């Protein structure tokens, strides 16, 4: 507890796009923050790699020695550097020394969250990370606190702005993936190296955090099934449109009851076709949205800017206010809740539905042979569309829900049929089935 309105001392690790906005908001909202917390906030230092590049920040606050700040007199460490090392060691040290931590580092939390929680518990420090998922959208705190008395059954959302911008633009213009990615880079929506975004790594880390909080189970990024959007074509987008659907990169976390009555957790990130009537279908550009289903609360939707300096800094400051209040009043924030210890369900056992586009011979009996393969694997067909072409035909099949492994095996078998020239596209389908 801090007595007599003594300042809450804050050290900032990193001063890039988000860190710069954190510094700005701390300055501009100093009086309001003091009133909300019950004590002033004092920024004691900022760790950066190249101090000469930060001319808009008081030089006396800048240092290249992050360890010195962590081991100094700060009450709270705010981390917006990103990555695993050396941040893992710095935050571990801070928590072990009883300093509360506010971080936006989804990669670190998705891989080493349990380690950080353990250090926080041992010392009585707080660990807050609202900014790690979905930028400014208040999402993690509702999952940790507001819905703590409910049972969450499903979380499905768009949690990466870069991929959502690309897929939205492809849907709007009919352009291909490559040219749309180039445009996204030119406009600043994609990083110079977009791998973490377009290959789904960023979304997978966020999905791990969402699943861990929602289902009271430790889920790491390596537990998440992951596919990116690089293989999504203009033809896929057009096919979705014909079905009244659009394509989104979705993070899907589900609590699943098996045939034996035992619960497990399914966590996956992949492109999927969803109905244009679904709430997530209208989320375009770089915005994020997460759809939550809970036993008592029902269906909830969280929407807003999922990235950017100011939006993410807003989430960081919200956490800072919370941990600073705890310092002033002597309270503690929520701890890790992993009591359920549910197993993570393999992707092959997860129920999904497929949209499959086949180039086939234009002759009698083709559909019968294809349908026989689905029946052989216990997969039910929901809808079929066939268009004849000169010497060939395009056959589109949409399935009902089935284990993903059964669907994969069916596609592999169909690809080997003499009447099938090419499996042109395969994509999962989410939402209301046809």
XYZ file of C-alpha atoms in Angstrom:
434
model
C 0.000 0.000 0.000
C 1.216 3.526 -0.835
C 0.387 6.078 1.885
C -0.205 9.808 1.701
C -0.680 10.011 -2.052
C 2.941 9.158 -2.770
C 3.614 8.923 -6.522
C 3.265 5.592 -8.276
C 6.579 5.219 -10.067
C 6.379 3.720 -13.551
C 9.187 2.482 -15.788
C 8.447 1.997 -19.489
C 10.219 -0.665 -21.551
C 9.992 0.319 -25.201
C 8.992 3.565 -26.856
C 7.878 2.693 -30.361
C 4.418 3.306 -31.798
C 2.598 2.207 -28.639
C 5.146 3.423 -26.110
C 5.171 6.924 -27.576
C 1.398 7.091 -27.183
C 1.639 5.827 -23.607
C 4.053 8.679 -22.786
C 1.750 11.204 -24.469
C -1.336 10.023 -22.585
C 0.522 10.000 -19.270
C 1.407 13.654 -19.847
C -1.938 14.842 -21.179
C -4.074 13.006 -18.638
C -1.862 13.448 -15.590
C -4.490 15.234 -13.466
C -7.286 12.837 -14.375
C -5.078 9.817 -13.703
C -4.165 11.194 -10.286
C -7.847 11.615 -9.445
C -8.755 8.124 -10.650
C -5.878 6.403 -8.895
C -5.639 8.424 -5.713
C -1.977 9.222 -6.289
C 0.069 10.816 -9.081
C 1.870 8.710 -11.679
C 5.566 9.453 -12.112
C 7.364 8.169 -15.196
C 10.865 7.396 -13.912
C 12.556 6.026 -17.023
C 12.137 4.706 -20.547
C 14.283 1.898 -21.918
C 15.054 2.182 -25.648
C 17.731 0.859 -27.986
C 18.570 4.136 -29.738
C 17.958 7.170 -27.486
C 18.960 9.675 -30.182
C 15.876 8.733 -32.215
C 13.434 9.761 -29.467
C 13.707 13.527 -29.644
C 10.117 14.050 -28.458
C 10.837 12.439 -25.080
C 12.833 14.147 -22.278
C 16.414 12.947 -22.674
C 16.850 12.474 -18.924
C 14.231 9.694 -18.960
C 15.904 7.653 -21.705
C 18.249 4.750 -21.054
C 19.517 1.722 -22.904
C 19.751 -0.247 -19.647
C 16.360 -1.934 -19.264
C 17.673 -4.150 -16.452
C 18.559 -1.075 -14.403
C 14.991 0.195 -14.671
C 13.577 -3.197 -13.711
C 15.858 -3.375 -10.684
C 15.319 0.265 -9.756
C 12.682 1.937 -7.607
C 9.744 1.681 -10.014
C 6.462 0.312 -8.619
C 5.118 -0.727 -12.016
C 6.877 -1.941 -15.158
C 5.039 -1.266 -18.429
C 6.379 -3.379 -21.305
C 5.658 -2.643 -24.965
C 8.824 -4.036 -26.572
C 7.399 -7.361 -27.745
C 9.123 -10.658 -28.457
C 10.280 -13.336 -26.041
C 13.873 -12.531 -25.082
C 15.172 -10.526 -23.297
C 11.678 -9.464 -22.174
C 10.932 -12.795 -20.506
C 13.832 -12.367 -18.091
C 13.124 -8.688 -17.460
C 9.463 -9.207 -16.577
C 10.233 -12.318 -14.562
C 12.717 -10.308 -12.504
C 10.253 -7.456 -12.056
C 7.492 -9.749 -10.789
C 9.870 -11.681 -8.528
C 10.887 -8.362 -6.986
C 7.241 -7.493 -6.295
C 6.812 -4.963 -9.091
C 3.509 -5.123 -10.912
C 3.679 -5.603 -14.679
C 1.514 -4.257 -17.490
C 2.357 -5.818 -20.831
C 1.046 -5.924 -24.394
C 3.205 -8.952 -25.237
C 0.910 -11.684 -26.604
C 3.774 -13.896 -27.814
C 5.364 -14.011 -24.367
C 2.073 -14.617 -22.573
C 1.050 -17.347 -25.019
C 4.286 -19.260 -24.430
C 5.363 -18.383 -20.886
C 2.247 -16.994 -19.198
C 2.263 -19.695 -16.497
C 5.835 -18.782 -15.564
C 4.949 -15.087 -15.208
C 1.809 -15.863 -13.211
C 3.858 -18.019 -10.840
C 6.340 -15.202 -10.246
C 3.488 -12.752 -9.640
C 1.772 -15.099 -7.185
C 4.983 -15.717 -5.247
C 5.594 -12.010 -4.674
C 2.027 -10.690 -4.544
C 2.507 -8.541 -7.659
C -0.080 -7.902 -10.361
C 0.136 -9.057 -13.978
C -2.190 -7.248 -16.413
C -2.251 -7.637 -20.200
C -5.442 -6.230 -21.718
C -3.489 -4.729 -24.630
C -2.145 -8.147 -25.672
C -5.345 -9.059 -27.536
C -7.578 -6.882 -29.719
C -5.974 -3.480 -29.034
C -8.369 -1.036 -27.425
C -11.278 -3.487 -27.178
C -12.117 -4.281 -23.531
C -12.075 -8.058 -23.900
C -9.707 -9.820 -21.519
C -11.007 -8.105 -18.399
C -14.613 -9.157 -19.129
C -13.349 -12.729 -19.622
C -11.266 -12.626 -16.427
C -13.724 -10.745 -14.231
C -17.181 -9.902 -15.622
C -17.839 -13.468 -16.829
C -15.996 -15.182 -13.972
C -19.302 -16.490 -12.607
C -20.446 -17.898 -15.944
C -19.329 -20.794 -18.147
C -17.990 -19.646 -21.491
C -18.651 -22.179 -24.224
C -17.234 -20.517 -27.336
C -15.094 -17.588 -28.397
C -14.817 -16.818 -32.099
C -13.298 -13.701 -33.527
C -11.228 -11.634 -35.884
C -8.125 -10.739 -33.887
C -5.636 -9.630 -36.539
C -6.176 -6.355 -38.357
C -3.685 -6.968 -41.171
C -5.304 -10.172 -42.386
C -8.785 -8.733 -41.981
C -7.821 -5.713 -44.085
C -6.436 -7.984 -46.821
C -9.435 -10.328 -46.912
C -11.893 -7.399 -46.769
C -10.123 -5.718 -49.684
C -10.071 -8.952 -51.693
C -13.814 -9.307 -51.115
C -14.520 -5.700 -52.095
C -12.302 -5.507 -55.189
C -11.960 -9.056 -56.470
C -8.169 -8.674 -56.432
C -5.790 -11.521 -55.605
C -3.878 -12.076 -52.379
C -0.473 -10.915 -53.623
C -1.541 -7.559 -54.995
C -3.745 -6.879 -51.985
C -0.867 -7.612 -49.607
C 1.302 -5.149 -51.547
C -1.390 -2.498 -51.220
C -1.742 -3.212 -47.488
C 2.018 -2.757 -47.075
C 1.961 0.507 -49.004
C -0.818 1.874 -46.804
C 0.896 0.779 -43.583
C -1.558 -1.989 -42.689
C 1.092 -4.709 -43.111
C 4.594 -4.894 -41.664
C 7.675 -5.045 -43.882
C 7.800 -8.710 -42.875
C 4.131 -9.709 -42.590
C 4.816 -13.368 -41.745
C 3.526 -13.258 -38.163
C 0.235 -11.805 -39.381
C -0.496 -13.538 -42.686
C 0.697 -16.971 -41.520
C -1.516 -16.788 -38.440
C 1.153 -16.733 -35.719
C -0.143 -13.485 -34.205
C -3.727 -14.738 -34.135
C -2.633 -18.094 -32.693
C -0.907 -16.408 -29.746
C -4.047 -14.378 -29.075
C -6.229 -17.488 -29.393
C -4.082 -19.231 -26.767
C -4.627 -16.346 -24.347
C -8.375 -16.244 -25.033
C -8.732 -19.996 -24.536
C -6.698 -19.959 -21.331
C -8.877 -17.259 -19.786
C -12.180 -18.596 -21.109
C -11.748 -22.219 -20.108
C -9.519 -21.942 -17.016
C -6.915 -24.105 -18.720
C -3.322 -23.472 -19.709
C -3.177 -23.243 -23.494
C 0.015 -22.247 -25.294
C 0.502 -21.041 -28.853
C 1.915 -24.454 -29.796
C -1.424 -26.021 -28.808
C -3.271 -23.930 -31.394
C -3.957 -25.369 -34.834
C -2.865 -22.664 -37.298
C -3.353 -21.841 -40.966
C -2.707 -18.442 -42.542
C -4.299 -16.665 -45.495
C -1.553 -16.906 -48.151
C -3.411 -19.709 -49.940
C -6.717 -17.802 -50.129
C -7.418 -16.906 -53.761
C -9.733 -14.530 -55.551
C -11.619 -17.637 -56.677
C -12.189 -18.634 -53.035
C -13.609 -15.204 -52.307
C -15.848 -15.373 -55.375
C -17.073 -18.856 -54.429
C -17.941 -17.631 -50.948
C -19.896 -14.747 -52.430
C -21.967 -17.151 -54.564
C -22.912 -18.963 -51.351
C -23.832 -15.717 -49.591
C -20.650 -15.887 -47.537
C -17.394 -14.052 -47.008
C -13.943 -15.236 -45.932
C -12.364 -14.258 -42.596
C -9.313 -15.442 -40.675
C -10.927 -16.670 -37.471
C -9.606 -17.540 -34.046
C -11.981 -20.154 -32.645
C -11.883 -21.425 -29.064
C -14.486 -23.966 -27.978
C -15.325 -26.006 -24.921
C -16.284 -29.402 -26.342
C -18.134 -32.254 -24.649
C -16.974 -35.595 -26.003
C -19.002 -38.740 -26.534
C -17.736 -39.967 -23.161
C -19.103 -36.836 -21.483
C -15.630 -35.432 -20.755
C -14.857 -31.812 -21.609
C -11.934 -30.708 -23.747
C -10.797 -27.511 -25.454
C -10.523 -26.941 -29.192
C -8.389 -23.966 -30.278
C -7.736 -23.138 -33.912
C -6.893 -20.310 -36.311
C -7.700 -20.616 -40.002
C -9.547 -18.914 -42.861
C -13.225 -19.801 -43.034
C -16.334 -18.920 -44.987
C -19.028 -17.367 -42.808
C -22.541 -16.210 -43.766
C -22.794 -12.543 -44.702
C -25.576 -12.355 -42.109
C -23.169 -13.291 -39.298
C -22.114 -10.497 -36.955
C -18.450 -10.983 -37.852
C -19.049 -10.745 -41.603
C -19.476 -6.962 -41.510
C -16.223 -6.401 -39.613
C -14.007 -4.922 -42.307
C -10.684 -3.154 -42.691
C -8.230 -3.340 -39.807
C -10.939 -3.666 -37.149
C -11.222 -6.602 -34.751
C -14.293 -8.251 -33.272
C -14.792 -11.165 -30.913
C -18.004 -13.094 -30.457
C -18.434 -14.766 -27.039
C -21.034 -17.354 -26.069
C -21.669 -18.124 -22.408
C -24.167 -20.388 -20.658
C -25.960 -17.666 -18.701
C -24.961 -14.416 -20.443
C -25.774 -15.745 -23.896
C -24.147 -14.143 -26.921
C -21.871 -11.123 -26.558
C -19.971 -9.110 -29.170
C -16.828 -7.021 -28.652
C -15.811 -4.730 -31.516
C -13.319 -1.945 -32.170
C -9.836 -0.993 -33.405
C -7.574 -3.970 -32.792
C -4.210 -2.275 -33.207
C -2.515 1.108 -33.558
C -0.559 3.258 -31.175
C -3.334 5.231 -29.485
C -5.915 2.404 -29.218
C -3.372 -0.024 -27.761
C -2.021 2.654 -25.413
C -5.578 3.177 -24.163
C -5.683 -0.468 -23.061
C -2.233 -0.153 -21.482
C -3.302 2.868 -19.439
C -6.480 1.115 -18.336
C -4.321 -1.652 -16.893
C -1.931 0.874 -15.378
C -4.805 2.573 -13.555
C -5.944 -0.805 -12.206
C -2.550 -1.875 -10.860
C -1.811 1.607 -9.500
C -5.113 1.598 -7.595
C -4.150 -1.755 -6.147
C -0.860 -0.230 -5.004
C -2.671 2.679 -3.375
C -5.419 0.649 -1.725
C -3.514 -2.528 -1.007
C -5.584 -4.778 -3.266
C -4.597 -7.372 -5.854
C -5.789 -8.097 -9.354
C -7.077 -11.465 -10.610
C -4.677 -14.377 -10.491
C -4.219 -17.172 -12.989
C -7.221 -19.497 -13.140
C -6.135 -22.848 -14.586
C -8.008 -25.160 -12.233
C -9.996 -26.918 -15.002
C -6.876 -28.382 -16.675
C -8.897 -29.484 -19.695
C -7.060 -31.392 -22.437
C -6.606 -29.692 -25.798
C -8.534 -31.555 -28.475
C -6.513 -32.541 -31.588
C -7.596 -30.758 -34.758
C -8.388 -34.097 -36.388
C -11.103 -34.740 -33.792
C -12.582 -31.241 -34.021
C -15.917 -30.974 -35.793
C -15.773 -28.688 -38.817
C -17.463 -28.331 -42.205
C -15.764 -28.009 -45.587
C -16.364 -26.149 -48.837
C -14.677 -28.172 -51.595
C -14.288 -27.098 -55.224
C -13.441 -29.859 -57.708
C -12.591 -29.786 -61.399
C -14.075 -33.036 -62.743
C -14.800 -34.833 -66.001
C -18.089 -33.780 -67.540
C -19.675 -37.219 -67.718
C -22.492 -39.231 -66.104
C -21.859 -40.769 -62.672
C -19.342 -38.196 -61.432
C -21.498 -36.992 -58.578
C -22.315 -40.574 -57.597
C -18.622 -41.452 -57.283
C -17.833 -38.325 -55.280
C -20.835 -38.832 -52.978
C -19.752 -42.427 -52.383
C -16.405 -41.210 -51.030
C -18.146 -38.915 -48.574
C -20.431 -41.735 -47.443
C -17.456 -44.066 -47.018
C -15.922 -41.633 -44.507
C -19.188 -40.899 -42.712
C -19.404 -37.324 -44.011
C -22.828 -35.905 -44.865
C -23.233 -33.508 -47.798
C -25.167 -30.293 -47.128
C -25.194 -28.745 -50.616
C -23.911 -29.401 -54.126
C -23.495 -27.098 -57.121
C -22.268 -28.197 -60.540
C -21.412 -26.050 -63.548
C -20.602 -27.623 -66.887
C -17.694 -26.390 -68.973
C -16.187 -27.480 -72.271
C -14.915 -30.994 -71.584
C -15.051 -30.599 -67.805
C -17.218 -29.414 -64.939
C -16.791 -27.551 -61.665
C -18.331 -29.410 -58.741
C -18.749 -27.581 -55.427
C -19.627 -29.558 -52.310
C -20.422 -28.112 -48.881
C -20.482 -30.648 -46.060
C -22.235 -30.908 -42.747
C -20.125 -30.964 -39.588
C -17.739 -33.903 -39.297
C -14.370 -34.646 -37.641
C -11.688 -32.693 -39.464
C -9.609 -35.826 -40.056
C -12.546 -37.525 -41.789
C -12.962 -34.496 -44.034
C -9.257 -34.363 -44.852
C -9.194 -38.074 -45.658
C -12.242 -37.697 -47.881
C -10.601 -34.915 -49.885
C -7.421 -36.979 -50.303
C -9.396 -39.965 -51.573
C -11.468 -37.823 -53.937
C -8.291 -36.272 -55.361
C -7.232 -39.767 -56.450
C -10.396 -40.539 -58.408
C -9.823 -40.821 -62.192
C -12.790 -38.517 -62.840
C -11.265 -35.705 -60.702
C -8.864 -33.455 -62.579
C -8.051 -31.148 -59.687
C -9.075 -30.267 -56.163
C -9.269 -26.544 -56.885
C -9.957 -25.299 -53.364
C -10.745 -26.491 -49.854
C -11.905 -24.148 -47.115
C -13.651 -24.600 -43.809
C -17.134 -23.226 -43.260
C -18.311 -21.684 -39.988
C -21.668 -20.359 -38.869
C -25.088 -21.527 -39.967
C -24.783 -24.541 -42.224
C -26.368 -24.781 -45.667
